[in-house]
Amino acid sequence: MKSALVLVVLIFPVIWAQVPHWGPCPEPEVQSAFVLKQFMGRWFEIAKLPAQFEKGRCIETNFTLTTDSSIR
């Protein structure tokens, strides 16, 4: 009985470490008056859900517009 209780106590934080989401994925609204050229450049992450593989790292990306009007 005691070992089962210890197991539950140890497993409980792992279960609650995930972000539950029920149902289909939400569909965000498209921003009105979006200007693609203003979106280009270097972007930094300012908020996120914890991810062990990103611990202590600054996440950034750089968006550039290619000659065929696609984003890289």
Coordinates of N, CA and C in Angstrom, one line a residue:
M1 N 0.8 -1.2 0.0 CA 0.0 0.0 0.0 C 0.9 1.3 0.0
K2 N 1.9 1.2 0.8 CA 2.8 2.4 0.9 C 3.5 2.7 -0.4
S3 N 4.0 1.6 -1.1 CA 4.7 1.7 -2.4 C 3.7 2.3 -3.4
A4 N 2.5 1.9 -3.4 CA 1.5 2.4 -4.4 C 1.3 3.9 -4.2
L5 N 1.2 4.3 -2.9 CA 1.1 5.7 -2.6 C 2.3 6.5 -3.1
V6 N 3.5 6.0 -2.9 CA 4.7 6.7 -3.3 C 4.7 6.8 -4.8
L7 N 4.3 5.7 -5.5 CA 4.2 5.7 -7.0 C 3.2 6.8 -7.5
V8 N 2.1 6.9 -6.8 CA 1.1 7.9 -7.2 C 1.7 9.3 -7.0
V9 N 2.3 9.5 -5.9 CA 2.9 10.8 -5.6 C 4.0 11.2 -6.6
L10 N 4.8 10.2 -7.0 CA 5.8 10.5 -8.0 C 5.3 10.7 -9.4
I11 N 4.3 10.0 -9.7 CA 3.7 10.1 -11.1 C 2.8 11.3 -11.3
F12 N 2.2 11.8 -10.2 CA 1.3 12.9 -10.3 C 1.9 14.2 -10.9
P13 N 3.1 14.6 -10.5 CA 3.7 15.8 -11.2 C 3.9 15.6 -12.7
V14 N 4.2 14.4 -13.1 CA 4.5 14.1 -14.5 C 3.2 14.2 -15.3
I15 N 2.1 13.8 -14.7 CA 0.8 13.8 -15.4 C 0.4 15.3 -15.6
W16 N 0.6 16.1 -14.5 CA 0.1 17.5 -14.6 C 1.1 18.4 -15.3
A17 N 2.3 17.9 -15.7 CA 3.3 18.7 -16.4 C 2.8 18.9 -17.9
Q18 N 1.9 18.1 -18.4 CA 1.4 18.3 -19.7 C 0.2 19.3 -19.7
V19 N 0.0 19.9 -20.9 CA -1.1 20.9 -21.0 C -2.2 20.2 -21.7
P20 N -3.3 19.9 -21.0 CA -4.4 19.2 -21.6 C -5.2 20.0 -22.5
H21 N -5.6 19.4 -23.6 CA -6.5 20.1 -24.6 C -7.4 19.1 -25.2
W22 N -8.7 19.3 -25.0 CA -9.7 18.4 -25.5 C -10.4 18.9 -26.7
G23 N -10.7 18.0 -27.6 CA -11.4 18.4 -28.8 C -10.5 18.8 -29.9
P24 N -11.0 19.4 -31.0 CA -10.2 19.7 -32.1 C -9.3 20.9 -31.8
C25 N -8.3 21.1 -32.7 CA -7.3 22.2 -32.5 C -8.1 23.5 -32.7
P26 N -7.8 24.5 -31.9 CA -8.4 25.8 -32.1 C -7.9 26.4 -33.4
E27 N -8.8 27.2 -34.1 CA -8.5 27.9 -35.3 C -8.4 29.4 -35.0
P28 N -7.2 29.9 -34.9 CA -7.0 31.4 -34.6 C -7.5 32.2 -35.8
E29 N -8.0 33.4 -35.5 CA -8.5 34.3 -36.5 C -7.3 34.9 -37.2
V30 N -7.5 35.2 -38.5 CA -6.5 35.8 -39.3 C -6.5 37.3 -38.9
Q31 N -5.3 37.9 -38.7 CA -5.2 39.3 -38.4 C -5.6 40.1 -39.5
S32 N -6.5 41.1 -39.3 CA -6.9 42.0 -40.3 C -5.8 43.0 -40.6
A33 N -5.7 43.4 -41.8 CA -4.7 44.4 -42.3 C -3.3 43.9 -42.0
F34 N -3.0 42.7 -42.2 CA -1.7 42.1 -42.0 C -0.7 42.6 -43.2
V35 N 0.4 43.1 -42.8 CA 1.4 43.6 -43.8 C 2.6 42.6 -43.7
L36 N 2.8 41.8 -44.7 CA 3.8 40.8 -44.7 C 5.2 41.3 -44.5
K37 N 5.5 42.4 -45.1 CA 6.9 43.0 -45.1 C 7.2 43.4 -43.7
Q38 N 6.3 43.8 -42.9 CA 6.5 44.2 -41.5 C 6.8 43.0 -40.6
F39 N 6.4 41.9 -41.1 CA 6.6 40.6 -40.3 C 8.0 40.1 -40.5
M40 N 8.7 40.5 -41.6 CA 10.0 40.0 -41.9 C 11.1 40.4 -40.9
G41 N 12.1 39.6 -40.7 CA 13.2 40.0 -39.8 C 13.4 39.0 -38.7
R42 N 14.1 39.4 -37.7 CA 14.5 38.6 -36.5 C 13.5 38.7 -35.4
W43 N 13.0 37.5 -34.9 CA 11.9 37.5 -33.9 C 12.5 36.6 -32.7
F44 N 12.1 37.1 -31.5 CA 12.5 36.3 -30.3 C 11.3 35.8 -29.6
E45 N 11.4 34.7 -29.0 CA 10.3 34.1 -28.2 C 10.2 34.9 -26.8
I46 N 9.0 35.4 -26.5 CA 8.9 36.1 -25.2 C 8.1 35.3 -24.2
A47 N 7.4 34.3 -24.6 CA 6.7 33.5 -23.7 C 6.5 32.1 -24.3
K48 N 6.4 31.1 -23.4 CA 6.3 29.7 -23.9 C 5.8 28.8 -22.8
L49 N 5.4 27.6 -23.2 CA 5.2 26.5 -22.2 C 6.6 25.9 -22.0
P50 N 6.9 25.4 -20.8 CA 8.2 24.8 -20.5 C 8.4 23.6 -21.4
A51 N 9.6 23.5 -22.0 CA 10.1 22.4 -22.7 C 11.5 22.1 -22.3
Q52 N 11.7 20.8 -21.8 CA 13.0 20.4 -21.2 C 14.2 20.6 -22.2
F53 N 13.9 20.3 -23.5 CA 15.0 20.4 -24.5 C 15.4 21.8 -24.9
E54 N 14.6 22.8 -24.5 CA 14.9 24.2 -24.7 C 15.4 24.9 -23.5
K55 N 15.6 24.2 -22.4 CA 16.0 24.8 -21.2 C 17.3 25.7 -21.3
G56 N 17.2 26.9 -20.9 CA 18.3 27.8 -20.9 C 18.7 28.3 -22.2
R57 N 17.9 28.2 -23.2 CA 18.2 28.6 -24.6 C 17.3 29.8 -25.0
C58 N 17.8 30.7 -25.7 CA 17.0 31.8 -26.2 C 16.5 31.4 -27.6
I59 N 15.2 31.3 -27.8 CA 14.6 30.8 -29.0 C 14.4 32.0 -29.9
E60 N 14.9 32.0 -31.2 CA 14.7 33.1 -32.1 C 14.5 32.5 -33.5
T61 N 14.0 33.3 -34.4 CA 13.9 32.9 -35.8 C 14.0 34.1 -36.7
N62 N 14.4 33.9 -37.9 CA 14.6 35.0 -38.8 C 13.7 34.8 -40.1
F63 N 12.7 35.6 -40.4 CA 11.9 35.4 -41.5 C 12.4 36.3 -42.7
T64 N 12.6 35.7 -43.8 CA 13.0 36.5 -45.0 C 12.0 36.1 -46.2
L65 N 11.8 37.1 -47.0 CA 11.0 36.9 -48.2 C 11.8 36.6 -49.4
T66 N 11.5 35.4 -50.0 CA 12.3 35.0 -51.2 C 11.8 35.7 -52.4
T67 N 12.6 35.5 -53.5 CA 12.2 36.1 -54.8 C 10.9 35.6 -55.4
D68 N 10.4 34.4 -55.0 CA 9.2 33.8 -55.4 C 8.0 34.2 -54.5
S69 N 8.2 35.1 -53.6 CA 7.2 35.6 -52.6 C 6.9 34.6 -51.5
S70 N 7.7 33.6 -51.3 CA 7.5 32.7 -50.2 C 8.4 33.1 -49.0
I71 N 8.0 32.6 -47.8 CA 8.7 33.0 -46.6 C 9.7 31.9 -46.3
R72 N 10.9 32.3 -45.9 CA 11.9 31.3 -45.5 C 12.4 31.7 -44.1

